[in-house]
Tab-separated table of N, CA and C in Angstrom:
chain	number	residue	atom	x	y	z
A	1	MET	N	13.752	2.791	16.493
A	1	MET	CA	13.895	1.465	15.998
A	1	MET	C	12.657	0.659	15.664
A	2	LEU	N	12.489	0.033	14.509
A	2	LEU	CA	11.246	-0.421	13.906
A	2	LEU	C	11.148	-1.911	14.257
A	3	GLY	N	9.990	-2.423	14.569
A	3	GLY	CA	9.811	-3.757	14.444
A	3	GLY	C	9.211	-4.369	13.118
A	4	GLU	N	9.112	-5.604	13.227
A	4	GLU	CA	8.418	-6.007	11.799
A	4	GLU	C	7.253	-7.142	12.108
A	5	ARG	N	6.351	-6.949	11.061
A	5	ARG	CA	5.188	-7.932	11.056
A	5	ARG	C	4.930	-8.276	9.732
A	6	PHE	N	4.796	-9.687	9.409
A	6	PHE	CA	4.596	-10.170	8.171
A	6	PHE	C	3.237	-9.740	7.708
A	7	LEU	N	3.113	-9.465	6.570
A	7	LEU	CA	1.885	-8.717	5.986
A	7	LEU	C	1.160	-9.536	4.927
A	8	CYS	N	2.011	-10.153	3.981
A	8	CYS	CA	1.381	-10.947	2.949
A	8	CYS	C	2.658	-11.767	2.254
A	9	ARG	N	2.195	-12.863	1.632
A	9	ARG	CA	3.102	-13.435	0.596
A	9	ARG	C	3.298	-12.681	-0.617
A	10	LEU	N	4.414	-12.689	-0.975
A	10	LEU	CA	4.656	-11.750	-2.507
A	10	LEU	C	3.959	-12.376	-3.669
A	11	VAL	N	3.836	-13.732	-3.688
A	11	VAL	CA	3.048	-14.440	-4.638
A	11	VAL	C	1.719	-13.933	-4.871
A	12	ASP	N	1.006	-13.463	-3.620
A	12	ASP	CA	-0.371	-13.138	-3.531
A	12	ASP	C	-0.621	-11.608	-4.229
A	13	VAL	N	0.520	-11.145	-4.538
A	13	VAL	CA	0.401	-9.834	-5.174
A	13	VAL	C	1.212	-9.826	-6.536
A	14	PRO	N	0.720	-10.142	-7.689
A	14	PRO	CA	1.324	-10.326	-8.904
A	14	PRO	C	2.135	-8.977	-9.335
A	15	PRO	N	3.184	-9.014	-10.049
A	15	PRO	CA	3.832	-7.828	-10.552
A	15	PRO	C	2.920	-7.083	-11.246
A	16	GLY	N	2.733	-5.615	-11.015
A	16	GLY	CA	1.904	-4.798	-11.929
A	16	GLY	C	0.674	-4.651	-11.363
A	17	GLU	N	0.235	-5.199	-10.149
A	17	GLU	CA	-0.760	-5.084	-9.587
A	17	GLU	C	-0.746	-4.784	-8.099
A	18	GLY	N	-2.246	-4.575	-7.460
A	18	GLY	CA	-2.186	-4.427	-5.889
A	18	GLY	C	-3.380	-5.348	-5.355
A	19	ARG	N	-3.244	-5.494	-4.031
A	19	ARG	CA	-4.076	-6.289	-3.295
A	19	ARG	C	-4.379	-5.721	-2.096
A	20	THR	N	-5.425	-6.163	-1.454
A	20	THR	CA	-5.873	-5.536	0.085
A	20	THR	C	-5.771	-6.617	0.831
A	21	PHE	N	-5.105	-6.354	2.064
A	21	PHE	CA	-4.876	-7.187	3.265
A	21	PHE	C	-5.483	-6.394	4.465
A	22	GLU	N	-5.569	-7.420	5.490
A	22	GLU	CA	-6.056	-6.648	6.800
A	22	GLU	C	-5.182	-7.198	7.893
A	23	MET	N	-4.930	-6.107	8.705
A	23	MET	CA	-3.901	-6.256	9.789
A	23	MET	C	-4.333	-5.535	10.889
A	24	ASP	N	-4.497	-6.022	12.174
A	24	ASP	CA	-5.032	-5.065	13.442
A	24	ASP	C	-6.237	-4.250	13.083
A	25	GLY	N	-7.399	-4.735	12.089
A	25	GLY	CA	-8.583	-4.074	11.857
A	25	GLY	C	-8.091	-2.970	10.736
A	26	GLN	N	-7.110	-2.852	10.219
A	26	GLN	CA	-6.793	-1.934	9.129
A	26	GLN	C	-6.645	-2.495	7.888
A	27	ARG	N	-7.239	-1.922	6.932
A	27	ARG	CA	-7.214	-2.423	5.503
A	27	ARG	C	-6.063	-1.770	5.083
A	28	ILE	N	-4.973	-2.521	4.206
A	28	ILE	CA	-3.962	-1.934	3.728
A	28	ILE	C	-3.643	-2.572	2.390
A	29	ALA	N	-3.552	-1.674	1.397
A	29	ALA	CA	-3.249	-2.019	-0.035
A	29	ALA	C	-1.855	-2.050	-0.343
A	30	VAL	N	-1.364	-3.306	-0.835
A	30	VAL	CA	0.030	-3.593	-1.126
A	30	VAL	C	0.135	-3.711	-2.590
A	31	PHE	N	1.282	-3.015	-3.228
A	31	PHE	CA	1.352	-2.931	-4.644
A	31	PHE	C	2.731	-3.423	-4.855
A	32	HIS	N	2.812	-4.351	-6.002
A	32	HIS	CA	3.920	-4.958	-6.393
A	32	HIS	C	4.255	-4.336	-7.793
A	33	THR	N	5.146	-3.625	-7.862
A	33	THR	CA	5.474	-2.883	-9.326
A	33	THR	C	6.220	-3.949	-10.200
A	34	ARG	N	6.127	-3.615	-11.424
A	34	ARG	CA	6.653	-4.606	-12.480
A	34	ARG	C	8.288	-4.620	-12.248
A	35	THR	N	8.864	-3.503	-11.678
A	35	THR	CA	10.124	-3.589	-11.460
A	35	THR	C	10.644	-4.477	-10.259
A	36	GLY	N	9.595	-4.775	-9.373
A	36	GLY	CA	10.020	-5.544	-8.200
A	36	GLY	C	9.768	-4.908	-7.035
A	37	SER	N	9.475	-3.551	-6.823
A	37	SER	CA	9.431	-2.837	-5.799
A	37	SER	C	8.102	-3.060	-5.255
A	38	VAL	N	8.050	-2.904	-3.698
A	38	VAL	CA	6.702	-3.010	-2.937
A	38	VAL	C	6.393	-1.876	-2.321
A	39	PHE	N	5.212	-1.647	-2.334
A	39	PHE	CA	4.620	-0.259	-1.401
A	39	PHE	C	3.596	-0.847	-0.887
A	40	ALA	N	3.265	-0.061	0.408
A	40	ALA	CA	2.031	-0.322	1.089
A	40	ALA	C	1.366	0.896	1.290
A	41	THR	N	-0.009	1.144	1.165
A	41	THR	CA	-0.657	2.338	1.504
A	41	THR	C	-2.365	2.019	2.124
A	42	ALA	N	-2.755	3.002	2.637
A	42	ALA	CA	-4.293	2.897	3.134
A	42	ALA	C	-5.008	2.320	1.896
A	43	ALA	N	-5.789	1.303	2.065
A	43	ALA	CA	-6.574	0.729	0.979
A	43	ALA	C	-7.759	1.433	0.205
A	44	GLU	N	-8.133	2.565	1.049
A	44	GLU	CA	-9.127	3.439	0.572
A	44	GLU	C	-8.669	4.533	-0.019
A	45	CYS	N	-9.053	5.094	-1.015
A	45	CYS	CA	-8.514	6.575	-1.613
A	45	CYS	C	-9.092	7.451	-0.810
A	46	PRO	N	-8.129	8.642	0.002
A	46	PRO	CA	-8.552	9.383	0.664
A	46	PRO	C	-9.656	10.440	0.253
A	47	HIS	N	-10.094	10.604	-1.145
A	47	HIS	CA	-10.861	11.374	-1.827
A	47	HIS	C	-12.274	10.923	-1.687
A	48	LYS	N	-12.625	9.730	-2.072
A	48	LYS	CA	-13.935	9.246	-1.956
A	48	LYS	C	-13.979	7.909	-1.507
A	49	GLY	N	-13.044	7.400	-1.085
A	49	GLY	CA	-13.052	5.874	-0.453
A	49	GLY	C	-12.919	4.676	-1.492
A	50	GLY	N	-12.386	5.062	-2.665
A	50	GLY	CA	-12.261	4.122	-3.690
A	50	GLY	C	-11.313	3.011	-3.486
A	51	PRO	N	-11.359	1.934	-4.066
A	51	PRO	CA	-10.540	0.720	-3.681
A	51	PRO	C	-9.222	0.785	-4.420
A	52	LEU	N	-8.058	1.187	-3.887
A	52	LEU	CA	-6.956	1.682	-4.670
A	52	LEU	C	-6.306	0.239	-5.271
A	53	ALA	N	-6.635	-0.878	-4.556
A	53	ALA	CA	-5.813	-2.051	-5.064
A	53	ALA	C	-6.485	-2.393	-6.274
A	54	ASP	N	-7.601	-1.836	-6.615
A	54	ASP	CA	-8.209	-2.043	-8.051
A	54	ASP	C	-7.657	-0.925	-9.000
A	55	GLY	N	-6.998	-0.053	-8.648
A	55	GLY	CA	-6.634	1.193	-9.464
A	55	GLY	C	-5.483	0.557	-10.553
A	56	MET	N	-5.211	1.650	-11.376
A	56	MET	CA	-4.100	1.281	-12.448
A	56	MET	C	-2.644	1.595	-11.968
A	57	LEU	N	-1.810	0.546	-11.862
A	57	LEU	CA	-0.629	0.842	-11.300
A	57	LEU	C	0.323	1.081	-12.422
A	58	GLY	N	1.053	2.309	-12.317
A	58	GLY	CA	1.939	2.701	-13.390
A	58	GLY	C	3.277	2.940	-12.774
A	59	GLY	N	4.349	2.452	-12.866
A	59	GLY	CA	5.619	2.721	-12.223
A	59	GLY	C	5.444	2.662	-10.766
A	60	THR	N	5.661	3.766	-10.052
A	60	THR	CA	5.574	3.909	-8.804
A	60	THR	C	4.115	4.949	-8.409
A	61	THR	N	3.106	4.660	-9.311
A	61	THR	CA	1.905	5.518	-8.977
A	61	THR	C	0.629	4.652	-9.098
A	62	VAL	N	-0.379	5.121	-8.514
A	62	VAL	CA	-1.485	4.251	-8.681
A	62	VAL	C	-2.719	5.400	-8.867
A	63	THR	N	-3.565	4.850	-9.919
A	63	THR	CA	-4.620	5.784	-10.212
A	63	THR	C	-5.856	5.120	-9.645
A	64	CYS	N	-6.655	5.963	-8.736
A	64	CYS	CA	-7.805	5.482	-8.190
A	64	CYS	C	-8.928	5.181	-9.184
A	65	PRO	N	-9.666	4.022	-9.201
A	65	PRO	CA	-10.294	3.676	-10.237
A	65	PRO	C	-11.828	4.592	-10.211
A	66	LEU	N	-12.029	5.138	-9.071
A	66	LEU	CA	-13.261	5.963	-8.931
A	66	LEU	C	-13.124	7.403	-9.604
A	67	HIS	N	-12.394	8.074	-9.445
A	67	HIS	CA	-12.314	9.510	-9.785
A	67	HIS	C	-10.829	9.988	-10.602
A	68	GLU	N	-9.978	8.860	-10.746
A	68	GLU	CA	-8.729	9.107	-11.333
A	68	GLU	C	-7.783	9.979	-10.708
A	69	ARG	N	-7.688	10.006	-9.532
A	69	ARG	CA	-6.763	10.659	-8.680
A	69	ARG	C	-5.632	9.858	-8.709
A	70	VAL	N	-4.501	10.467	-8.778
A	70	VAL	CA	-3.162	9.539	-8.900
A	70	VAL	C	-2.385	10.036	-7.856
A	71	TYR	N	-1.807	8.809	-7.277
A	71	TYR	CA	-1.105	9.011	-6.059
A	71	TYR	C	0.482	8.406	-6.224
A	72	ASP	N	1.373	9.102	-5.530
A	72	ASP	CA	2.811	8.546	-5.750
A	72	ASP	C	2.721	7.676	-4.508
A	73	LEU	N	3.189	6.382	-4.738
A	73	LEU	CA	3.198	5.232	-3.829
A	73	LEU	C	4.316	5.332	-2.916
A	74	ALA	N	5.404	6.066	-3.198
A	74	ALA	CA	6.690	6.208	-2.224
A	74	ALA	C	6.125	7.220	-0.907
A	75	ASN	N	5.389	8.114	-1.428
A	75	ASN	CA	5.334	9.144	-0.373
A	75	ASN	C	3.875	9.467	-0.010
A	76	GLY	N	2.837	9.120	-0.739
A	76	GLY	CA	1.484	9.205	-0.619
A	76	GLY	C	0.927	10.524	-1.245
A	77	ARG	N	1.789	11.443	-1.905
A	77	ARG	CA	1.360	12.582	-2.451
A	77	ARG	C	0.442	12.445	-3.635
A	78	GLU	N	-0.634	13.161	-3.609
A	78	GLU	CA	-1.483	13.109	-4.679
A	78	GLU	C	-0.859	14.062	-5.930
A	79	LEU	N	-0.747	13.539	-7.009
A	79	LEU	CA	-0.197	14.304	-8.124
A	79	LEU	C	-1.031	15.120	-8.884
A	80	THR	N	-2.491	14.904	-8.552
A	80	THR	CA	-3.601	15.345	-9.249
A	80	THR	C	-4.407	16.556	-8.442
A	81	GLY	N	-3.840	16.732	-7.183
A	81	GLY	CA	-4.548	17.556	-6.271
A	81	GLY	C	-3.867	17.685	-4.961
A	82	ASP	N	-4.774	17.704	-3.968
A	82	ASP	CA	-4.115	17.940	-2.499
A	82	ASP	C	-4.649	17.058	-1.339
A	83	CYS	N	-4.934	15.822	-1.739
A	83	CYS	CA	-5.624	14.907	-0.843
A	83	CYS	C	-4.561	13.560	-0.675
A	84	ASP	N	-3.594	13.879	0.225
A	84	ASP	CA	-2.448	12.875	0.299
A	84	ASP	C	-3.093	11.529	0.806
A	85	LEU	N	-2.241	10.409	0.588
A	85	LEU	CA	-2.676	9.117	1.070
A	85	LEU	C	-1.605	8.547	2.063
A	86	MET	N	-2.192	7.879	2.897
A	86	MET	CA	-1.241	7.293	4.070
A	86	MET	C	-0.334	6.246	3.453
A	87	THR	N	0.727	6.252	3.760
A	87	THR	CA	1.853	5.220	3.416
A	87	THR	C	2.302	4.447	4.450
A	88	TYR	N	2.733	3.207	4.342
A	88	TYR	CA	3.405	2.337	5.433
A	88	TYR	C	4.814	1.882	4.884
A	89	PRO	N	5.744	1.912	5.898
A	89	PRO	CA	7.045	1.328	5.548
A	89	PRO	C	7.086	-0.121	5.215
A	90	VAL	N	7.687	-0.712	4.157
A	90	VAL	CA	7.642	-2.110	4.108
A	90	VAL	C	8.908	-2.557	3.676
A	91	ARG	N	9.217	-4.073	3.749
A	91	ARG	CA	10.554	-4.463	3.355
A	91	ARG	C	10.036	-5.768	2.675
A	92	ARG	N	10.612	-5.884	1.519
A	92	ARG	CA	10.507	-7.055	0.653
A	92	ARG	C	11.485	-8.214	1.027
A	93	THR	N	10.850	-9.296	1.491
A	93	THR	CA	11.712	-10.508	1.696
A	93	THR	C	11.762	-11.627	0.431
A	94	ALA	N	12.440	-12.676	0.486
A	94	ALA	CA	12.316	-13.661	-0.618
A	94	ALA	C	10.952	-14.059	-0.962
A	95	ASP	N	10.046	-14.138	0.287
A	95	ASP	CA	8.823	-14.890	0.041
A	95	ASP	C	7.691	-13.946	0.434
A	96	GLY	N	7.940	-12.747	0.833
A	96	GLY	CA	6.879	-12.007	1.377
A	96	GLY	C	7.106	-10.631	1.555
A	97	VAL	N	6.040	-9.909	2.081
A	97	VAL	CA	6.108	-8.387	2.433
A	97	VAL	C	6.076	-8.312	3.823
A	98	VAL	N	6.968	-7.575	4.556
A	98	VAL	CA	6.973	-7.371	6.021
A	98	VAL	C	6.599	-5.809	6.120
A	99	LEU	N	5.686	-5.585	7.130
A	99	LEU	CA	5.297	-4.041	7.407
A	99	LEU	C	6.089	-3.667	8.468
A	100	LEU	N	6.823	-2.648	8.439
A	100	LEU	CA	7.761	-2.237	9.490
A	100	LEU	C	6.869	-1.136	10.453
A	101	LEU	N	6.807	-1.639	11.885
A	101	LEU	CA	6.305	-0.887	12.646
A	101	LEU	C	7.207	-0.246	13.874
A	102	PRO	N	6.753	0.640	14.679
A	102	PRO	CA	7.406	1.251	15.742
A	102	PRO	C	7.657	0.062	16.822
A	103	ALA	N	8.946	0.088	17.366
A	103	ALA	CA	9.339	-1.033	18.210
A	103	ALA	C	8.387	-1.468	19.351
A	104	ALA	N	7.545	-0.676	19.880
A	104	ALA	CA	6.636	-1.087	20.924
A	104	ALA	C	5.908	-2.207	20.712
A	105	SER	N	5.863	-3.271	21.218
A	105	SER	CA	5.305	-4.520	21.015
A	105	SER	C	3.471	-4.439	20.749
A	106	ASP	N	3.197	-3.447	21.406
A	106	ASP	CA	1.497	-3.243	21.210
A	106	ASP	C	1.251	-2.212	20.364
A	107	ALA	N	2.240	-1.792	19.320
A	107	ALA	CA	2.101	-0.851	18.341
A	107	ALA	C	0.882	-1.003	17.536
A	108	MET	N	0.185	-0.049	17.094
A	108	MET	CA	-1.058	0.005	16.369
A	108	MET	C	-0.794	0.637	15.043
A	109	ILE	N	-1.111	0.182	13.870
A	109	ILE	CA	-0.964	1.024	12.518
A	109	ILE	C	-1.795	2.173	12.641
A	110	SER	N	-1.293	3.299	12.318
A	110	SER	CA	-1.984	4.539	12.285
A	110	SER	C	-1.726	5.242	11.126
């Protein structure tokens, strides 16, 4: 069973863009696709630490702005190599993005 934590307002992440937020000391990139889907990943590229929220969003993929590594936002798989990205389950609400967490009240993002 998953618990929920409010992560950000949807208006803070324009369609077709990404933004970085912090929760419990972890930096999380939130992406809002032009079709209205919302995804959350680790904020830094696992390859060389590039700022993924500044990358190019195309459909359900993001391209790291540093070395053009391409990641599938749904599952974190790198499409151009073998350096996968951590993803977080989220739910879009009418006014925001909710991060889904394990039910334990003291659960940490990992």
